[in-house]
Protein backbone atom coordinates (compact mmCIF):
# COMPACT_ATOMS: atom_id res chain seq x y z
CA UNK A 1 0.00 0.00 0.00
CA UNK A 2 1.33 3.42 -0.96
CA UNK A 3 1.08 6.71 0.89
CA UNK A 4 1.68 9.63 -1.49
CA UNK A 5 3.73 7.33 -3.70
CA UNK A 6 5.85 6.05 -0.80
CA UNK A 7 5.38 2.61 0.74
CA UNK A 8 3.32 3.13 3.90
CA UNK A 9 5.92 1.47 6.12
CA UNK A 10 8.37 4.25 5.22
CA UNK A 11 5.97 7.20 5.44
CA UNK A 12 6.60 9.58 8.32
CA UNK A 13 4.16 9.21 11.18
CA UNK A 14 1.98 12.30 11.62
CA UNK A 15 2.26 12.39 15.42
CA UNK A 16 6.03 11.91 15.60
CA UNK A 17 9.09 14.11 15.47
CA UNK A 18 12.62 14.76 16.61
CA UNK A 19 13.31 16.82 19.72
CA UNK A 20 16.52 18.71 20.34
CA UNK A 21 17.48 20.76 23.39
CA UNK A 22 19.74 23.79 23.65
CA UNK A 23 20.40 25.99 26.63
CA UNK A 24 22.87 28.86 26.68
CA UNK A 25 23.90 30.58 29.87
CA UNK A 26 23.63 34.28 29.04
CA UNK A 27 25.86 35.11 32.03
CA UNK A 28 28.95 33.66 30.35
CA UNK A 29 28.71 35.65 27.12
CA UNK A 30 31.94 37.63 26.91
CA UNK A 31 33.75 35.49 29.51
CA UNK A 32 36.41 32.79 29.16
CA UNK A 33 33.62 30.16 29.12
CA UNK A 34 32.12 31.67 25.97
CA UNK A 35 33.86 29.19 23.58
CA UNK A 36 31.78 26.35 25.09
CA UNK A 37 28.63 28.36 24.35
CA UNK A 38 29.70 28.91 20.74
CA UNK A 39 30.57 25.21 20.45
CA UNK A 40 27.10 24.27 21.74
CA UNK A 41 25.46 26.52 19.16
CA UNK A 42 27.61 25.16 16.34
CA UNK A 43 26.88 21.56 17.38
CA UNK A 44 23.12 22.18 17.46
CA UNK A 45 23.19 23.91 14.07
CA UNK A 46 25.36 21.16 12.57
CA UNK A 47 23.19 18.36 13.97
CA UNK A 48 20.03 19.98 12.62
CA UNK A 49 21.63 20.50 9.19
CA UNK A 50 22.76 16.86 9.15
CA UNK A 51 19.30 15.65 10.12
CA UNK A 52 17.67 17.74 7.40
CA UNK A 53 20.12 16.43 4.81
CA UNK A 54 19.98 12.74 5.75
CA UNK A 55 16.63 11.97 7.38
CA UNK A 56 14.18 10.00 5.26
CA UNK A 57 11.30 10.07 5.54
CA UNK A 58 11.36 13.63 6.83
CA UNK A 59 10.06 14.24 10.33
CA UNK A 60 9.52 17.64 11.94
CA UNK A 61 12.23 18.96 14.25
CA UNK A 62 11.41 20.74 17.47
CA UNK A 63 13.90 22.76 19.48
CA UNK A 64 13.33 23.21 23.17
CA UNK A 65 15.55 26.09 24.26
CA UNK A 66 15.96 28.85 26.75
CA UNK A 67 15.57 32.47 25.69
CA UNK A 68 19.32 33.09 25.41
CA UNK A 69 19.81 30.15 23.03
CA UNK A 70 16.82 31.20 20.94
CA UNK A 71 18.25 34.72 20.67
CA UNK A 72 21.72 33.46 19.66
CA UNK A 73 20.24 31.20 16.96
CA UNK A 74 18.08 34.06 15.72
CA UNK A 75 21.13 36.33 15.50
CA UNK A 76 22.85 33.68 13.37
CA UNK A 77 19.78 33.27 11.13
CA UNK A 78 19.43 29.58 12.01
CA UNK A 79 15.94 29.30 13.55
CA UNK A 80 14.58 27.96 10.25
CA UNK A 81 16.31 24.62 10.88
CA UNK A 82 13.59 23.66 13.36
CA UNK A 83 9.90 23.43 12.54
CA UNK A 84 8.78 24.15 16.08
CA UNK A 85 10.27 26.17 18.89
CA UNK A 86 9.29 25.67 22.52
CA UNK A 87 10.62 27.82 25.32
CA UNK A 88 12.25 25.77 28.05
CA UNK A 89 10.43 25.83 31.37
CA UNK A 90 10.41 23.45 34.30
CA UNK A 91 7.28 21.26 34.26
CA UNK A 92 5.49 20.84 37.58
CA UNK A 93 6.43 17.14 37.73
CA UNK A 94 10.12 17.99 37.77
CA UNK A 95 9.71 20.83 40.25
CA UNK A 96 8.01 18.38 42.59
CA UNK A 97 10.76 15.80 42.04
CA UNK A 98 13.48 18.34 42.85
CA UNK A 99 11.66 19.42 46.02
CA UNK A 100 11.24 15.79 47.13
CA UNK A 101 14.92 15.07 46.48
CA UNK A 102 15.93 18.11 48.49
CA UNK A 103 13.75 16.99 51.41
CA UNK A 104 14.99 13.38 51.36
CA UNK A 105 18.70 14.10 51.34
CA UNK A 106 19.72 17.73 51.66
CA UNK A 107 23.46 16.92 51.78
CA UNK A 108 23.46 14.83 48.60
CA UNK A 109 21.19 17.35 46.89
CA UNK A 110 23.65 20.16 47.70
CA UNK A 111 26.56 18.06 46.37
CA UNK A 112 24.79 17.46 43.08
CA UNK A 113 23.72 21.10 42.80
CA UNK A 114 27.29 22.26 43.47
CA UNK A 115 28.46 20.19 40.47
CA UNK A 116 25.83 22.02 38.38
CA UNK A 117 24.66 18.69 36.93
CA UNK A 118 21.16 18.40 38.39
CA UNK A 119 19.80 21.51 36.67
CA UNK A 120 21.39 20.31 33.41
CA UNK A 121 19.75 16.88 33.55
CA UNK A 122 16.44 18.23 34.79
CA UNK A 123 16.46 20.66 31.88
CA UNK A 124 16.99 17.79 29.46
CA UNK A 125 14.12 15.86 31.05
CA UNK A 126 11.99 19.00 30.92
CA UNK A 127 12.76 19.36 27.20
CA UNK A 128 11.59 15.82 26.58
CA UNK A 129 8.39 16.40 28.58
CA UNK A 130 7.74 19.59 26.60
CA UNK A 131 7.88 17.79 23.26
CA UNK A 132 5.05 18.87 20.94
CA UNK A 133 4.88 15.33 19.54
CA UNK A 134 3.09 12.22 20.81
CA UNK A 135 6.08 10.13 19.72
CA UNK A 136 9.46 11.79 20.19
CA UNK A 137 13.02 10.89 19.45
CA UNK A 138 15.34 13.00 21.59
CA UNK A 139 18.67 13.58 19.86
CA UNK A 140 21.58 15.31 21.54
CA UNK A 141 23.29 18.10 19.65
CA UNK A 142 26.54 16.18 19.35
CA UNK A 143 24.84 13.32 17.48
CA UNK A 144 25.15 13.46 13.73
CA UNK A 145 22.68 11.19 11.97
CA UNK A 146 24.16 9.56 8.87
CA UNK A 147 21.76 6.67 8.22
CA UNK A 148 18.73 7.91 6.29
CA UNK A 149 16.15 5.78 8.11
CA UNK A 150 17.66 6.09 11.61
CA UNK A 151 14.91 8.35 12.95
CA UNK A 152 12.10 6.42 11.27
CA UNK A 153 13.41 3.08 12.54
CA UNK A 154 13.54 4.34 16.13
CA UNK A 155 10.17 6.05 16.07
Tab-separated table of N, CA, C and O in Angstrom, residues 70-125:
chain	number	residue	atom	x	y	z
A	70	UNK	N	17.700	30.783	22.031
A	70	UNK	CA	16.818	31.204	20.940
A	70	UNK	C	17.339	32.501	20.308
A	70	UNK	O	17.407	32.629	19.086
A	71	UNK	N	17.724	33.437	21.154
A	71	UNK	CA	18.250	34.724	20.674
A	71	UNK	C	19.529	34.526	19.872
A	71	UNK	O	19.694	35.118	18.798
A	72	UNK	N	20.453	33.696	20.370
A	72	UNK	CA	21.724	33.458	19.659
A	72	UNK	C	21.476	32.807	18.297
A	72	UNK	O	22.126	33.162	17.309
A	73	UNK	N	20.551	31.838	18.239
A	73	UNK	CA	20.238	31.199	16.959
A	73	UNK	C	19.582	32.185	15.997
A	73	UNK	O	19.858	32.170	14.797
A	74	UNK	N	18.737	33.037	16.545
A	74	UNK	CA	18.079	34.055	15.720
A	74	UNK	C	19.116	35.017	15.137
A	74	UNK	O	19.050	35.368	13.960
A	75	UNK	N	20.077	35.430	15.964
A	75	UNK	CA	21.130	36.335	15.498
A	75	UNK	C	21.953	35.708	14.375
A	75	UNK	O	22.447	36.406	13.496
A	76	UNK	N	22.087	34.394	14.403
A	76	UNK	CA	22.852	33.684	13.371
A	76	UNK	C	21.981	33.278	12.179
A	76	UNK	O	22.461	32.633	11.259
A	77	UNK	N	20.682	33.602	12.229
A	77	UNK	CA	19.779	33.267	11.133
A	77	UNK	C	19.545	31.775	10.971
A	77	UNK	O	19.371	31.299	9.855
A	78	UNK	N	19.526	31.043	12.077
A	78	UNK	CA	19.432	29.583	12.006
A	78	UNK	C	18.145	29.001	12.584
A	78	UNK	O	18.003	27.779	12.662
A	79	UNK	N	17.189	29.815	12.970
A	79	UNK	CA	15.943	29.303	13.552
A	79	UNK	C	15.150	28.447	12.564
A	79	UNK	O	14.392	27.558	12.975
A	80	UNK	N	15.327	28.697	11.274
A	80	UNK	CA	14.584	27.964	10.250
A	80	UNK	C	14.875	26.463	10.241
A	80	UNK	O	14.116	25.690	9.664
A	81	UNK	N	15.957	26.045	10.877
A	81	UNK	CA	16.313	24.619	10.882
A	81	UNK	C	15.304	23.766	11.636
A	81	UNK	O	15.202	22.563	11.403
A	82	UNK	N	14.568	24.383	12.551
A	82	UNK	CA	13.591	23.664	13.357
A	82	UNK	C	12.191	24.110	12.974
A	82	UNK	O	11.930	25.290	12.783
A	83	UNK	N	11.281	23.143	12.909
A	83	UNK	CA	9.899	23.433	12.543
A	83	UNK	C	9.128	24.047	13.698
A	83	UNK	O	8.214	24.834	13.489
A	84	UNK	N	9.478	23.646	14.895
A	84	UNK	CA	8.783	24.145	16.077
A	84	UNK	C	9.799	24.589	17.114
A	84	UNK	O	10.860	23.985	17.257
A	85	UNK	N	9.430	25.640	17.823
A	85	UNK	CA	10.273	26.173	18.892
A	85	UNK	C	9.440	26.240	20.164
A	85	UNK	O	8.340	26.794	20.157
A	86	UNK	N	9.982	25.672	21.229
A	86	UNK	CA	9.293	25.671	22.517
A	86	UNK	C	10.248	26.258	23.542
A	86	UNK	O	11.413	25.844	23.620
A	87	UNK	N	9.767	27.228	24.301
A	87	UNK	CA	10.622	27.824	25.325
A	87	UNK	C	10.745	26.869	26.506
A	87	UNK	O	9.761	26.329	27.003
A	88	UNK	N	11.975	26.660	26.936
A	88	UNK	CA	12.251	25.773	28.054
A	88	UNK	C	11.656	26.341	29.334
A	88	UNK	O	11.824	27.517	29.642
A	89	UNK	N	10.938	25.508	30.038
A	89	UNK	CA	10.429	25.832	31.368
A	89	UNK	C	10.423	24.545	32.154
A	89	UNK	O	10.480	23.459	31.586
A	90	UNK	N	10.375	24.635	33.452
A	90	UNK	CA	10.414	23.450	34.297
A	90	UNK	C	8.993	22.960	34.556
A	90	UNK	O	8.232	23.634	35.239
A	91	UNK	N	8.616	21.793	33.997
A	91	UNK	CA	7.276	21.262	34.259
A	91	UNK	C	7.058	20.976	35.750
A	91	UNK	O	8.008	20.703	36.484
A	92	UNK	N	5.832	21.040	36.167
A	92	UNK	CA	5.491	20.840	37.579
A	92	UNK	C	5.995	19.514	38.109
A	92	UNK	O	6.422	19.426	39.264
A	93	UNK	N	5.956	18.444	37.275
A	93	UNK	CA	6.429	17.139	37.731
A	93	UNK	C	7.885	17.196	38.180
A	93	UNK	O	8.259	16.600	39.184
A	94	UNK	N	8.709	17.907	37.430
A	94	UNK	CA	10.124	17.989	37.772
A	94	UNK	C	10.369	18.911	38.959
A	94	UNK	O	11.259	18.660	39.766
A	95	UNK	N	9.587	19.966	39.069
A	95	UNK	CA	9.714	20.832	40.249
A	95	UNK	C	9.412	20.035	41.510
A	95	UNK	O	10.124	20.141	42.513
A	96	UNK	N	8.380	19.205	41.442
A	96	UNK	CA	8.011	18.375	42.592
A	96	UNK	C	9.110	17.356	42.886
A	96	UNK	O	9.442	17.114	44.054
A	97	UNK	N	9.693	16.775	41.855
A	97	UNK	CA	10.760	15.802	42.040
A	97	UNK	C	11.977	16.452	42.696
A	97	UNK	O	12.591	15.882	43.591
A	98	UNK	N	12.334	17.639	42.259
A	98	UNK	CA	13.482	18.338	42.848
A	98	UNK	C	13.219	18.664	44.314
A	98	UNK	O	14.098	18.515	45.165
A	99	UNK	N	12.004	19.109	44.628
A	99	UNK	CA	11.655	19.416	46.016
A	99	UNK	C	11.724	18.168	46.877
A	99	UNK	O	12.245	18.203	48.003
A	100	UNK	N	11.214	17.048	46.373
A	100	UNK	CA	11.243	15.792	47.131
A	100	UNK	C	12.677	15.327	47.346
A	100	UNK	O	13.029	14.862	48.437
A	101	UNK	N	13.514	15.459	46.347
A	101	UNK	CA	14.918	15.072	46.476
A	101	UNK	C	15.619	15.916	47.534
A	101	UNK	O	16.388	15.415	48.342
A	102	UNK	N	15.329	17.197	47.516
A	102	UNK	CA	15.934	18.107	48.485
A	102	UNK	C	15.507	17.725	49.910
A	102	UNK	O	16.316	17.718	50.827
A	103	UNK	N	14.250	17.377	50.083
A	103	UNK	CA	13.745	16.995	51.406
A	103	UNK	C	14.329	15.670	51.881
A	103	UNK	O	14.633	15.511	53.059
A	104	UNK	N	14.493	14.704	50.975
A	104	UNK	CA	14.988	13.375	51.358
A	104	UNK	C	16.452	13.398	51.779
A	104	UNK	O	16.856	12.710	52.702
A	105	UNK	N	17.265	14.147	51.072
A	105	UNK	CA	18.698	14.100	51.344
A	105	UNK	C	19.327	15.439	50.990
A	105	UNK	O	19.902	15.602	49.917
A	106	UNK	N	19.236	16.371	51.896
A	106	UNK	CA	19.723	17.729	51.663
A	106	UNK	C	21.211	17.748	51.325
A	106	UNK	O	21.639	18.465	50.431
A	107	UNK	N	22.015	16.920	52.020
A	107	UNK	CA	23.459	16.916	51.783
A	107	UNK	C	23.778	16.464	50.366
A	107	UNK	O	24.535	17.114	49.641
A	108	UNK	N	23.206	15.347	49.956
A	108	UNK	CA	23.464	14.834	48.596
A	108	UNK	C	22.927	15.807	47.548
A	108	UNK	O	23.560	16.044	46.532
A	109	UNK	N	21.767	16.375	47.812
A	109	UNK	CA	21.187	17.353	46.892
A	109	UNK	C	22.153	18.516	46.691
A	109	UNK	O	22.416	18.933	45.568
A	110	UNK	N	22.703	19.039	47.792
A	110	UNK	CA	23.647	20.159	47.703
A	110	UNK	C	24.914	19.777	46.944
A	110	UNK	O	25.470	20.583	46.199
A	111	UNK	N	25.385	18.525	47.117
A	111	UNK	CA	26.561	18.062	46.366
A	111	UNK	C	26.286	18.070	44.871
A	111	UNK	O	27.094	18.537	44.081
A	112	UNK	N	25.141	17.539	44.500
A	112	UNK	CA	24.787	17.459	43.081
A	112	UNK	C	24.591	18.858	42.509
A	112	UNK	O	25.056	19.162	41.410
A	113	UNK	N	23.921	19.721	43.258
A	113	UNK	CA	23.715	21.101	42.801
A	113	UNK	C	25.058	21.812	42.627
A	113	UNK	O	25.259	22.541	41.660
A	114	UNK	N	25.996	21.577	43.561
A	114	UNK	CA	27.293	22.256	43.472
A	114	UNK	C	28.062	21.841	42.217
A	114	UNK	O	28.883	22.590	41.709
A	115	UNK	N	27.812	20.646	41.707
A	115	UNK	CA	28.456	20.193	40.472
A	115	UNK	C	27.747	20.746	39.231
A	115	UNK	O	28.187	20.536	38.117
A	116	UNK	N	26.634	21.406	39.446
A	116	UNK	CA	25.827	22.015	38.382
A	116	UNK	C	25.305	20.975	37.383
A	116	UNK	O	25.066	21.292	36.227
A	117	UNK	N	25.146	19.737	37.824
A	117	UNK	CA	24.661	18.693	36.926
A	117	UNK	C	23.152	18.486	37.042
A	117	UNK	O	22.506	18.179	36.053
A	118	UNK	N	22.593	18.638	38.235
A	118	UNK	CA	21.159	18.401	38.388
A	118	UNK	C	20.324	19.344	37.534
A	118	UNK	O	19.448	18.884	36.792
A	119	UNK	N	20.588	20.638	37.553
A	119	UNK	CA	19.805	21.513	36.673
A	119	UNK	C	19.958	21.137	35.194
A	119	UNK	O	19.003	21.202	34.430
A	120	UNK	N	21.155	20.710	34.797
A	120	UNK	CA	21.390	20.311	33.405
A	120	UNK	C	20.514	19.119	33.033
A	120	UNK	O	19.817	19.135	32.022
A	121	UNK	N	20.535	18.072	33.865
A	121	UNK	CA	19.746	16.880	33.549
A	121	UNK	C	18.252	17.136	33.682
A	121	UNK	O	17.460	16.640	32.890
A	122	UNK	N	17.862	17.906	34.674
A	122	UNK	CA	16.443	18.234	34.792
A	122	UNK	C	15.974	19.047	33.582
A	122	UNK	O	14.848	18.886	33.121
A	123	UNK	N	16.828	19.898	33.073
A	123	UNK	CA	16.461	20.665	31.876
A	123	UNK	C	16.279	19.749	30.675
A	123	UNK	O	15.372	19.933	29.877
A	124	UNK	N	17.140	18.745	30.562
A	124	UNK	CA	16.986	17.786	29.461
A	124	UNK	C	15.685	16.999	29.605
A	124	UNK	O	14.972	16.779	28.628
A	125	UNK	N	15.389	16.573	30.825
A	125	UNK	CA	14.120	15.861	31.053
A	125	UNK	C	12.944	16.782	30.761
A	125	UNK	O	11.936	16.367	30.187
